[in-house]
PDB file of C-alpha atoms and ligand atoms in Angstrom:
ATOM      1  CA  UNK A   1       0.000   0.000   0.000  1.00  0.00           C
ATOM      2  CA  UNK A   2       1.415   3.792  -0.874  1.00  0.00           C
ATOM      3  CA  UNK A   3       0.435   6.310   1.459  1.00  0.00           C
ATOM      4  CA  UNK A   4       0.290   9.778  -0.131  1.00  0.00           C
ATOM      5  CA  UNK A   5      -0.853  13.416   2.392  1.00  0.00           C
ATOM      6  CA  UNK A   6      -1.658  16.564   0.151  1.00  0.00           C
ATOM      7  CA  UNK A   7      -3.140  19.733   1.505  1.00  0.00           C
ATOM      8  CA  UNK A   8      -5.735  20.341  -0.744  1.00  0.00           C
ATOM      9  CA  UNK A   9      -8.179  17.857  -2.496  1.00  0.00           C
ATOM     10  CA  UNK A  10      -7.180  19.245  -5.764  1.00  0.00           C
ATOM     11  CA  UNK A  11      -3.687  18.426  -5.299  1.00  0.00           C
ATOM     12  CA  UNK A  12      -4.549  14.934  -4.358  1.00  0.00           C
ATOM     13  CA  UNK A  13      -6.618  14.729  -6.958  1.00  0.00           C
ATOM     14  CA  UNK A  14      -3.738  15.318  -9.545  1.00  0.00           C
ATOM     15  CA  UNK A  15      -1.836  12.833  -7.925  1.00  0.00           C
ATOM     16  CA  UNK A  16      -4.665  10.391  -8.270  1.00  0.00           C
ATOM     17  CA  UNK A  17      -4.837  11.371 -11.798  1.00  0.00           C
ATOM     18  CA  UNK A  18      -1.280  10.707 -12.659  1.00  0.00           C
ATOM     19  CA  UNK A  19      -1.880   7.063 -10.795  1.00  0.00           C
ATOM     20  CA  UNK A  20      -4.785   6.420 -12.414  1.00  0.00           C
ATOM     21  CA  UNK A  21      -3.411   7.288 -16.325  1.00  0.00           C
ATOM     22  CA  UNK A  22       0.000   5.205 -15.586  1.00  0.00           C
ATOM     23  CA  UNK A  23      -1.916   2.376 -14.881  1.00  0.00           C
ATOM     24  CA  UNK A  24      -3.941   3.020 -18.191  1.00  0.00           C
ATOM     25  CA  UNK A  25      -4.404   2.856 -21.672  1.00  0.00           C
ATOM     26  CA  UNK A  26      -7.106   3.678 -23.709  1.00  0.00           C
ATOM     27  CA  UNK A  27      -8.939   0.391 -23.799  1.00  0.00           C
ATOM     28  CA  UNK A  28      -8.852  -0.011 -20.351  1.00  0.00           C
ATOM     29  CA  UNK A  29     -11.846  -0.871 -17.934  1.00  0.00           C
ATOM     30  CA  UNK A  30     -12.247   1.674 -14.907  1.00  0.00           C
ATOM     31  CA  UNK A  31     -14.077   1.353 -11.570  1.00  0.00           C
ATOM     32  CA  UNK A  32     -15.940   4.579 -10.837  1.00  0.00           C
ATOM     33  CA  UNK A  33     -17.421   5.724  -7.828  1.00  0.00           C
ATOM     34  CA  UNK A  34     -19.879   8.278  -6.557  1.00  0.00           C
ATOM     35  CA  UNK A  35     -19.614  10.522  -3.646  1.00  0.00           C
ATOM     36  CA  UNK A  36     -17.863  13.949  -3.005  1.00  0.00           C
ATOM     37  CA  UNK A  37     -14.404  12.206  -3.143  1.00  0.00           C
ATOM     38  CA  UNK A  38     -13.677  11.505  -6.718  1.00  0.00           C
ATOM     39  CA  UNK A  39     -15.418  14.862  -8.322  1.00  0.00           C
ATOM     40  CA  UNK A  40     -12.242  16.953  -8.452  1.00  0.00           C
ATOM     41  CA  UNK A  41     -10.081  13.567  -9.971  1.00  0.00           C
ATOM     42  CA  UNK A  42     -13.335  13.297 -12.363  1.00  0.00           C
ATOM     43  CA  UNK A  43     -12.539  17.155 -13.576  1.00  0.00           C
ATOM     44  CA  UNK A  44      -8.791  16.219 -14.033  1.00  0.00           C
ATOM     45  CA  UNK A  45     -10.206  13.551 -16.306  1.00  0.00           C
ATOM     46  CA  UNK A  46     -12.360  15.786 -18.095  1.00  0.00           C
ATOM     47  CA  UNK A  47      -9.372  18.718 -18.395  1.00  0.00           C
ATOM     48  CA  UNK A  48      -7.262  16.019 -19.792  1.00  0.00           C
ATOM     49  CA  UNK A  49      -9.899  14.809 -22.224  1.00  0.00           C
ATOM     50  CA  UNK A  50     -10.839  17.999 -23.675  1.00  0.00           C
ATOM     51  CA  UNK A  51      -7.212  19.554 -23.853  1.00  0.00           C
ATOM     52  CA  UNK A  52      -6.975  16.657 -26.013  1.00  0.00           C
ATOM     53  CA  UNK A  53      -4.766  14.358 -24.385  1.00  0.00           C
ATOM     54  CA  UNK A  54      -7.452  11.134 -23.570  1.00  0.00           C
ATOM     55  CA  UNK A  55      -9.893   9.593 -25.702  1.00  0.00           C
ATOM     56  CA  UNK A  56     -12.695   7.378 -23.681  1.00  0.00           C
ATOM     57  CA  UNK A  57     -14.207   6.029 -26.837  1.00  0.00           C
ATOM     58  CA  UNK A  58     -12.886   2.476 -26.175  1.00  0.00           C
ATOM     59  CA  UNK A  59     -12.664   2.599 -22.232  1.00  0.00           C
ATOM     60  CA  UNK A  60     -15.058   0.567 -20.362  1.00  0.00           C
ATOM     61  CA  UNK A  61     -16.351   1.411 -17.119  1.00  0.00           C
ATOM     62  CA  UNK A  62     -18.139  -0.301 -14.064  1.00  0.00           C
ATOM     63  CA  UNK A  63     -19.802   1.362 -10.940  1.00  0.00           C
ATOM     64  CA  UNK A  64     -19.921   0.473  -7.584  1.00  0.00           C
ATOM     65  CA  UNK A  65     -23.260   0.898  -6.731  1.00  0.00           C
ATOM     66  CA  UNK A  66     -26.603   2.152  -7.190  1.00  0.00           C
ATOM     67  CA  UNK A  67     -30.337   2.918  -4.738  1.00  0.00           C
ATOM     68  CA  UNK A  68     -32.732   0.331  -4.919  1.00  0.00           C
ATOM     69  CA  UNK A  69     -36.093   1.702  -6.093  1.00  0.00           C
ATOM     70  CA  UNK A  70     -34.847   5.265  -7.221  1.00  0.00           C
ATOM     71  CA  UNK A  71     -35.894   6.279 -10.507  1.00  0.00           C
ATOM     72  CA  UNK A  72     -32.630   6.505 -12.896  1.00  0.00           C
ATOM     73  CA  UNK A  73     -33.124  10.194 -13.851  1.00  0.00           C
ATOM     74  CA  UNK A  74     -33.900  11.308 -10.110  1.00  0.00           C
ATOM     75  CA  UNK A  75     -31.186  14.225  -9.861  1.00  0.00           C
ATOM     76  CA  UNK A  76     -29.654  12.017  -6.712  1.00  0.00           C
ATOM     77  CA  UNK A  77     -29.656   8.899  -8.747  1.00  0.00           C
ATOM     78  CA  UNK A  78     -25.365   7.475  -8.870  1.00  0.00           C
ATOM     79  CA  UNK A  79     -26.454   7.041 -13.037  1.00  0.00           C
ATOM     80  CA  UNK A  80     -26.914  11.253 -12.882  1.00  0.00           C
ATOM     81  CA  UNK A  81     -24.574  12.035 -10.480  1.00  0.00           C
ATOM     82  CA  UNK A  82     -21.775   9.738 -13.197  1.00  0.00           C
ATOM     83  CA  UNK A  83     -23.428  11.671 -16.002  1.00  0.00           C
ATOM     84  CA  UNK A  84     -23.491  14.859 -14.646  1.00  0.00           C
ATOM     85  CA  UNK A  85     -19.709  14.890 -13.172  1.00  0.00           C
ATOM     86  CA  UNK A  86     -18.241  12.819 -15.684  1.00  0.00           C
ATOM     87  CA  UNK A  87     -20.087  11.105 -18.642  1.00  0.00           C
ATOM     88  CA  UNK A  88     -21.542  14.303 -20.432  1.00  0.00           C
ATOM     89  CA  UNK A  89     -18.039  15.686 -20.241  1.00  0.00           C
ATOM     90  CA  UNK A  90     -16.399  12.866 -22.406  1.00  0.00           C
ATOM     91  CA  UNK A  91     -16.559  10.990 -25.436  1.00  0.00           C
ATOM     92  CA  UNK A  92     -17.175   7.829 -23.616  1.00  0.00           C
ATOM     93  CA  UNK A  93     -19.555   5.038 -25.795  1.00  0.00           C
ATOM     94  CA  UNK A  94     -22.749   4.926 -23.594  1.00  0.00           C
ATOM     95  CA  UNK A  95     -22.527   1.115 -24.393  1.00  0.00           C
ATOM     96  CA  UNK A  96     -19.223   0.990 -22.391  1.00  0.00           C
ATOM     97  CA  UNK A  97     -20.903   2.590 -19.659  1.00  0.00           C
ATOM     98  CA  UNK A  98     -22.011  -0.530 -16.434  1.00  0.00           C
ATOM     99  CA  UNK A  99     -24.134   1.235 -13.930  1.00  0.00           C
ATOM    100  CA  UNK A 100     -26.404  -0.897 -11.291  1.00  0.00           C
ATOM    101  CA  UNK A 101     -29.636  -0.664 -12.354  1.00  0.00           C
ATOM    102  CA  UNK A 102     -32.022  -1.696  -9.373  1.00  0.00           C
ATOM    103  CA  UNK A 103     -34.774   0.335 -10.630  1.00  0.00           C
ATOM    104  CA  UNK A 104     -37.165  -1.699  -8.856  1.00  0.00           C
ATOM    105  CA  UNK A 105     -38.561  -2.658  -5.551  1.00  0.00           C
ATOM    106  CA  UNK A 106     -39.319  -6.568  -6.596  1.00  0.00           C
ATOM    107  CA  UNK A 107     -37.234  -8.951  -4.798  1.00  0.00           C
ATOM    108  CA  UNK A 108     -37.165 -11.394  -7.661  1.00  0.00           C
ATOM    109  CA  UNK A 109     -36.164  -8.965 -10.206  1.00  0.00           C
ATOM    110  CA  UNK A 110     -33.558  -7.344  -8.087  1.00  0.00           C
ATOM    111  CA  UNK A 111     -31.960 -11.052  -8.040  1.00  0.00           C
ATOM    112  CA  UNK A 112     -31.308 -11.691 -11.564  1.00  0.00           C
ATOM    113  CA  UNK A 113     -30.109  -7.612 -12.153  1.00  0.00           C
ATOM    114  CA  UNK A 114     -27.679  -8.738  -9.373  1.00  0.00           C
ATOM    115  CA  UNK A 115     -26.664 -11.424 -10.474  1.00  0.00           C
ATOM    116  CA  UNK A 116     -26.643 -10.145 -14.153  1.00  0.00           C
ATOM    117  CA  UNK A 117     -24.276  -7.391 -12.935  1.00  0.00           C
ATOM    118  CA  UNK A 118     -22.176  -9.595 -10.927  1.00  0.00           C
ATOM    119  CA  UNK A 119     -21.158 -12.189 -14.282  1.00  0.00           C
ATOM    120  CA  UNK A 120     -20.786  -9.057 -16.047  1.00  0.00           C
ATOM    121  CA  UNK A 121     -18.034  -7.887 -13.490  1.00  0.00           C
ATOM    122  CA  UNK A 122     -16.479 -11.743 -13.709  1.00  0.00           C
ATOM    123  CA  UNK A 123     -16.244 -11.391 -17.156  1.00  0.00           C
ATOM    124  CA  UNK A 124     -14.595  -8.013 -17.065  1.00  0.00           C
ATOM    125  CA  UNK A 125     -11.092  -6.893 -15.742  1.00  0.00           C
ATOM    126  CA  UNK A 126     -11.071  -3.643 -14.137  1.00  0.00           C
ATOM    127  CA  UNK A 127      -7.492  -2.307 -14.507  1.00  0.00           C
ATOM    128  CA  UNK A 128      -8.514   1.020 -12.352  1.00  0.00           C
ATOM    129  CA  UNK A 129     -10.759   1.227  -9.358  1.00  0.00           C
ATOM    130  CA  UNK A 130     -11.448   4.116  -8.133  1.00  0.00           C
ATOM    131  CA  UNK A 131     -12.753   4.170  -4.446  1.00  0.00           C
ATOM    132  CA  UNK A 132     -13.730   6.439  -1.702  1.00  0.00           C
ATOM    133  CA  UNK A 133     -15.067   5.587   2.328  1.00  0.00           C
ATOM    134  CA  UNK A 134     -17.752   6.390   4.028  1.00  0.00           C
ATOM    135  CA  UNK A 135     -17.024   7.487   7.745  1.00  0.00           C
ATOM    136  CA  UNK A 136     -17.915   4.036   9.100  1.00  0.00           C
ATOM    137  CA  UNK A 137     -15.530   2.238   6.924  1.00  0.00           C
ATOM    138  CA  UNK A 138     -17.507   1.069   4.339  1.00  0.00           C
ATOM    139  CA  UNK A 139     -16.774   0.523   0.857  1.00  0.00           C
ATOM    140  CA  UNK A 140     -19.021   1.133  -1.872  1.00  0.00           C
ATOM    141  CA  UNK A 141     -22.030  -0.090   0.239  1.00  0.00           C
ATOM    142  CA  UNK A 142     -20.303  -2.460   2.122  1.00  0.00           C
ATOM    143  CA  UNK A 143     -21.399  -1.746   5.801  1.00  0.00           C
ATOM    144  CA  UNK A 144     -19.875  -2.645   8.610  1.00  0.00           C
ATOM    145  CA  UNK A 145     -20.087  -6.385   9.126  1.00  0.00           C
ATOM    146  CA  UNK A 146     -19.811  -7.385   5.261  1.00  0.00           C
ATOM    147  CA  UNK A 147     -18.018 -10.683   4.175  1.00  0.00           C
ATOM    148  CA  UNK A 148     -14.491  -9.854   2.802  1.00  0.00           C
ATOM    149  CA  UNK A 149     -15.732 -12.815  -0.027  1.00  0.00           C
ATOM    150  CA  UNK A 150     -18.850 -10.738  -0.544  1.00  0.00           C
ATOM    151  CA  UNK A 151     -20.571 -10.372  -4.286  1.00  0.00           C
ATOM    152  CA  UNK A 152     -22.800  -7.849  -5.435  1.00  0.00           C
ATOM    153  CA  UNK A 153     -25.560  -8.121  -3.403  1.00  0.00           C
ATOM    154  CA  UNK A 154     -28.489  -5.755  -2.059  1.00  0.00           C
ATOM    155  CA  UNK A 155     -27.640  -4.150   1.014  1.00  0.00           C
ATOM    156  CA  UNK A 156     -30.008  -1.989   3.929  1.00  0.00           C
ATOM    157  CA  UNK A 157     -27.860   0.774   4.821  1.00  0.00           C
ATOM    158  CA  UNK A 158     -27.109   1.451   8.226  1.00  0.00           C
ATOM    159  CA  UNK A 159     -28.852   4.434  10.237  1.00  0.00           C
ATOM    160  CA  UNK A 160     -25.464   6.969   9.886  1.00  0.00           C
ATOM    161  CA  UNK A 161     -25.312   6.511   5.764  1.00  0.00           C
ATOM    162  CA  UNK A 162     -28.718   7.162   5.284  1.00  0.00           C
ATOM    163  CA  UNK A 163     -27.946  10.562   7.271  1.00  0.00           C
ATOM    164  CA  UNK A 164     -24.282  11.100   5.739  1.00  0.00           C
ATOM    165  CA  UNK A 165     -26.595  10.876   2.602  1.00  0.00           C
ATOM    166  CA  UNK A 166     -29.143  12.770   3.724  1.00  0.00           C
ATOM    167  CA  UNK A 167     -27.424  15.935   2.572  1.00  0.00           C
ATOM    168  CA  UNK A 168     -28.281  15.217  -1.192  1.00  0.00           C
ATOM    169  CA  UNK A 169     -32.118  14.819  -0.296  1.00  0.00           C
ATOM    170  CA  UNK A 170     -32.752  18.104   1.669  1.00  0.00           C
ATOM    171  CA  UNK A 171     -31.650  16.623   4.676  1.00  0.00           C
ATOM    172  CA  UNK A 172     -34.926  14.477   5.184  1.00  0.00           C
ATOM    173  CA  UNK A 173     -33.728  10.998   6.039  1.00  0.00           C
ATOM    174  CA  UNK A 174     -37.244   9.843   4.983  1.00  0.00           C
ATOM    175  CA  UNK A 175     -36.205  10.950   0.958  1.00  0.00           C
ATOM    176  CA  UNK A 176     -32.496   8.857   1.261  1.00  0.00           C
ATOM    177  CA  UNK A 177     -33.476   5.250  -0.351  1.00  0.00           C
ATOM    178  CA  UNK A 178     -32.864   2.262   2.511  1.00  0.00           C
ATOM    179  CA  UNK A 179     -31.671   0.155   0.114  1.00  0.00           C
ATOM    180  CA  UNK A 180     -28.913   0.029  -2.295  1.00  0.00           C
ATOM    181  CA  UNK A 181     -27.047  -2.774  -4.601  1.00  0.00           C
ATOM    182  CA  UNK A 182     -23.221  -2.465  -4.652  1.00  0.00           C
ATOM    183  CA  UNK A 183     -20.296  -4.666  -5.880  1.00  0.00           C
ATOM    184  CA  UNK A 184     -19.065  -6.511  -2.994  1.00  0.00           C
ATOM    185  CA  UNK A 185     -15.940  -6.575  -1.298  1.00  0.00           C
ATOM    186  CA  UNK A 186     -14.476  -9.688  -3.620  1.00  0.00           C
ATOM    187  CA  UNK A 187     -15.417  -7.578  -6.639  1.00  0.00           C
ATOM    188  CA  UNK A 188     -13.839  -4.766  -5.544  1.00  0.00           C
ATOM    189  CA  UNK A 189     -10.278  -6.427  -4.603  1.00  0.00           C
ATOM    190  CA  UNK A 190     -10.158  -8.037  -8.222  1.00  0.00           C
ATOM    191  CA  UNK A 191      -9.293  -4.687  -9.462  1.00  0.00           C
ATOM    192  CA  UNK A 192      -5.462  -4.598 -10.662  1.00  0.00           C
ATOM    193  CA  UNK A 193      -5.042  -0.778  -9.211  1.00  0.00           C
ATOM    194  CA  UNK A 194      -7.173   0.750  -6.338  1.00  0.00           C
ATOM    195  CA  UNK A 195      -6.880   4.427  -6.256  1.00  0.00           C
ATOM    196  CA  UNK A 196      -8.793   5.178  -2.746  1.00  0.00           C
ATOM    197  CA  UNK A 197      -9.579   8.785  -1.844  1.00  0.00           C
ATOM    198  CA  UNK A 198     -10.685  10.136   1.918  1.00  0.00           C
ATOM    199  CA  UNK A 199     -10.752  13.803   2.077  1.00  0.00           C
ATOM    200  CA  UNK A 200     -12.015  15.437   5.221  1.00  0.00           C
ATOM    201  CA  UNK A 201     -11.921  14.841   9.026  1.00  0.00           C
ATOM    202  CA  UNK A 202     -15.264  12.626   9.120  1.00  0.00           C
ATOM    203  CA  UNK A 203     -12.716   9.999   7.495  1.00  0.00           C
ATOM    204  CA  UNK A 204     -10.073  10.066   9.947  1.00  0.00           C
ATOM    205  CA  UNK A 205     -10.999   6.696  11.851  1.00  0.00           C
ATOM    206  CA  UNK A 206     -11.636   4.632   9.010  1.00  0.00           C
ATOM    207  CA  UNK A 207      -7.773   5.818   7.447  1.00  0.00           C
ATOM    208  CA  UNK A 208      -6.226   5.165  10.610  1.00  0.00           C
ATOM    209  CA  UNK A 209      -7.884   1.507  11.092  1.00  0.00           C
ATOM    210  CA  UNK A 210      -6.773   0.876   7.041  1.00  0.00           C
ATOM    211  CA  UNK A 211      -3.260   2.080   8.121  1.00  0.00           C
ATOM    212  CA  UNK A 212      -3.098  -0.097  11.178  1.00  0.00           C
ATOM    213  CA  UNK A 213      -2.984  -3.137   8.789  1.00  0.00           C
ATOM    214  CA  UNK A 214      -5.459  -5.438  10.409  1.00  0.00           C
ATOM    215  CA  UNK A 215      -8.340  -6.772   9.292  1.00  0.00           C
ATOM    216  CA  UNK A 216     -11.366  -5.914  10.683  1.00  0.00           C
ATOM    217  CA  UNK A 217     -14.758  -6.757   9.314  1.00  0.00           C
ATOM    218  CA  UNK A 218     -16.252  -4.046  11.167  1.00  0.00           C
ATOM    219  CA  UNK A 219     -14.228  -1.410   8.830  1.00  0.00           C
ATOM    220  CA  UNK A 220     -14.672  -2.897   5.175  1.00  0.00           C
ATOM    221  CA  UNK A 221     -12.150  -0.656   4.333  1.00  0.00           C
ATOM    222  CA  UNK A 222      -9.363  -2.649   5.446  1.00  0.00           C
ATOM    223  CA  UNK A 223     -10.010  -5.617   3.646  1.00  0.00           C
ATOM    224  CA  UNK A 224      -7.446  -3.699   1.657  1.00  0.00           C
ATOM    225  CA  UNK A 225      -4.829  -3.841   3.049  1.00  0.00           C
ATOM    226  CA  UNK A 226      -3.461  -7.390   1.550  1.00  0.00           C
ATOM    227  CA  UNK A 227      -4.462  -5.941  -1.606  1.00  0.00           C
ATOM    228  CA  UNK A 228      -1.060  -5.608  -4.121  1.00  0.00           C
ATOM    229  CA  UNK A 229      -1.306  -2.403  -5.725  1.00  0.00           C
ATOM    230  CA  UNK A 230      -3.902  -0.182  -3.695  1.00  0.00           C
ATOM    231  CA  UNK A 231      -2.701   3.968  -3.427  1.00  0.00           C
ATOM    232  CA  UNK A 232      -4.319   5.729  -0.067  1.00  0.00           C
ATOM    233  CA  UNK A 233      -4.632   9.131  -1.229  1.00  0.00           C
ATOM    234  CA  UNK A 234      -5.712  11.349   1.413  1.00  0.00           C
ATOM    235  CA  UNK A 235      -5.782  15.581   2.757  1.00  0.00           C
ATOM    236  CA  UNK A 236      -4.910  16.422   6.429  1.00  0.00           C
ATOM    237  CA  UNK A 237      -7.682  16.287   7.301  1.00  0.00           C
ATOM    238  CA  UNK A 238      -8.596  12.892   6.726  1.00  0.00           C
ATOM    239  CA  UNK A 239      -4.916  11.994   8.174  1.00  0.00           C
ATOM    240  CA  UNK A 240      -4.588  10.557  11.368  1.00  0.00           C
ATOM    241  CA  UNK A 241      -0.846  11.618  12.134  1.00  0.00           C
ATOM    242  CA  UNK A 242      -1.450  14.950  11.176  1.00  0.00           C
ATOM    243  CA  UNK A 243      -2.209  17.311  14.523  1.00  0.00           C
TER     244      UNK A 243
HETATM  245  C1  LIG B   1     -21.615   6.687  -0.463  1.00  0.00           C
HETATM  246  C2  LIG B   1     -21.098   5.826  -1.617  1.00  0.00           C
HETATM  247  C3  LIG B   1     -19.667   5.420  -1.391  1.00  0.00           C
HETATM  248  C4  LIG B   1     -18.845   6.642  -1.048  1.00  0.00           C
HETATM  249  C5  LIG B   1     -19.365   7.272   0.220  1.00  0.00           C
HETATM  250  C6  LIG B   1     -18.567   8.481   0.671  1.00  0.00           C
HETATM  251  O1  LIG B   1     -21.977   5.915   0.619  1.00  0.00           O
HETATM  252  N1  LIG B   1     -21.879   4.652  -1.811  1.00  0.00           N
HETATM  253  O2  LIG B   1     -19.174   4.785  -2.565  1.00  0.00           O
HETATM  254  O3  LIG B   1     -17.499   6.272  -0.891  1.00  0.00           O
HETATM  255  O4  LIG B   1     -20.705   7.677  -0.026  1.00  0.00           O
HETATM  256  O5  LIG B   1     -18.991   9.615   0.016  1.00  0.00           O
HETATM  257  P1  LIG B   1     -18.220  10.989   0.000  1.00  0.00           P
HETATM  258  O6  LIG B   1     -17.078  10.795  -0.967  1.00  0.00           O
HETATM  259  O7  LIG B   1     -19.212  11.990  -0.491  1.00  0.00           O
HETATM  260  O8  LIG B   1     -17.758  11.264   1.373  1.00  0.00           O
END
């Protein structure tokens, strides 16, 4: 694991950046994620693209996750959110694009879109994956507790996400969706590169239990840590031997 400290999120994000496109080419496969974390690496991307330097027609991308039951175009929805920060911005093939798509509250049919997505993911090789933490640890939505050999699956998020998320739905924790399907922890470590971003004091804990190098299933972020190739790219904020 490489450990990198910058003092501004848009420093780390170039750093990110510069990980991210040496461990590239242009008919790669990318893990994307949603959150505040990755939007300033998602404008290097797009600074690169248009200044001519990175064509996405051929790249393939996967997301971590999705809300069961929201409707796709619902302005909170992880497919807008990917559009709206990176997608419209690039000349990426829509057909390249993997999002979840639980659009749907019927147990049966969330099954086979799971399981659709997960063969999808075993048939792909992400080269890039691109990660941030929520400030209990999880990954994606992996909550606390979550199998290290976990799939994609359909999760019920735990009482503090649905009111770390309750910022993007007018702070009514009735609006936040209870359930979500994300890639699960197995996915995620079959990436060849993780590029994982924690920006902010809120993140603190779960950095210092990833850099204590112990498993614990209770922070699903450090089912990194035997990971070969993951980069820890934080601010001081979100660093735990910074004062
Ligand atoms: C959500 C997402 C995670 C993300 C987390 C942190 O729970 N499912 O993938 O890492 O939020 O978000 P932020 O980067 O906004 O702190």
């Amino acid at each position: 694991m490489e450990y990198f400290v910058f003092d501004t999120i848009e420093e780390a994000s170039k750093k990110a950046y510069a990980i991210m496109k040496a461990n590239i080419n242009e008919h790669s496969t990318l893990g994307l994620a949603t959150g505040s974390s990755p939007v300033a690496l998602y404008k290097e991307m797009i600074a690169d693209h248009k200044a001519g330097n990175f064509s996405y027609k051929d790249i393939t991308t996967f997301n971590l996750d999705e809300y069961v039951n929201i409707d796709k175009n619902h302005p909170e929805s992880y497919y807008s959110f990917m559009h709206n920060n990176l997608f419209n911005h690039i000349d990426i093939n829509e057909e390249r694009i993997h999002i979840p798509a639980p659009y749907t509250n019927d147990d049966a049919k969330l099954a086979k879109i799971v399981k659709g997505y997960n063969d999808e993911l075993e048939a792909a090789s992400v080269d890039v994956q691109i990660l941030g933490v929520g400030s209990n640890g999880h990954i994606a939505f992996n909550e606390p507790g979550t199998a290290f050999d976990s799939t994609v699956h359909i999760v019920n998020l735990k009482e503090n996400t649905i009111k770390d998320n309750s910022r993007f739905f007018d702070f009514d924790m009735e609006k936040v969706p209870k359930r979500a399907m994300t890639m699960g922890i197995k996915n995620i470590l079959q990436a060849k590169n993780i590029i994982f971003l924690a920006f902010g004091a809120n993140k603190r804990d779960a950095v210092a239990k990833l850099l204590a190098g112990k498993e614990d299933v209770n922070y699903p972020c450090t089912s990194l840590i035997n990971h070969p190739h993951v980069y820890v790219i934080v601010d001081k904020a979100a660093d735990p031997t910074t004062k």
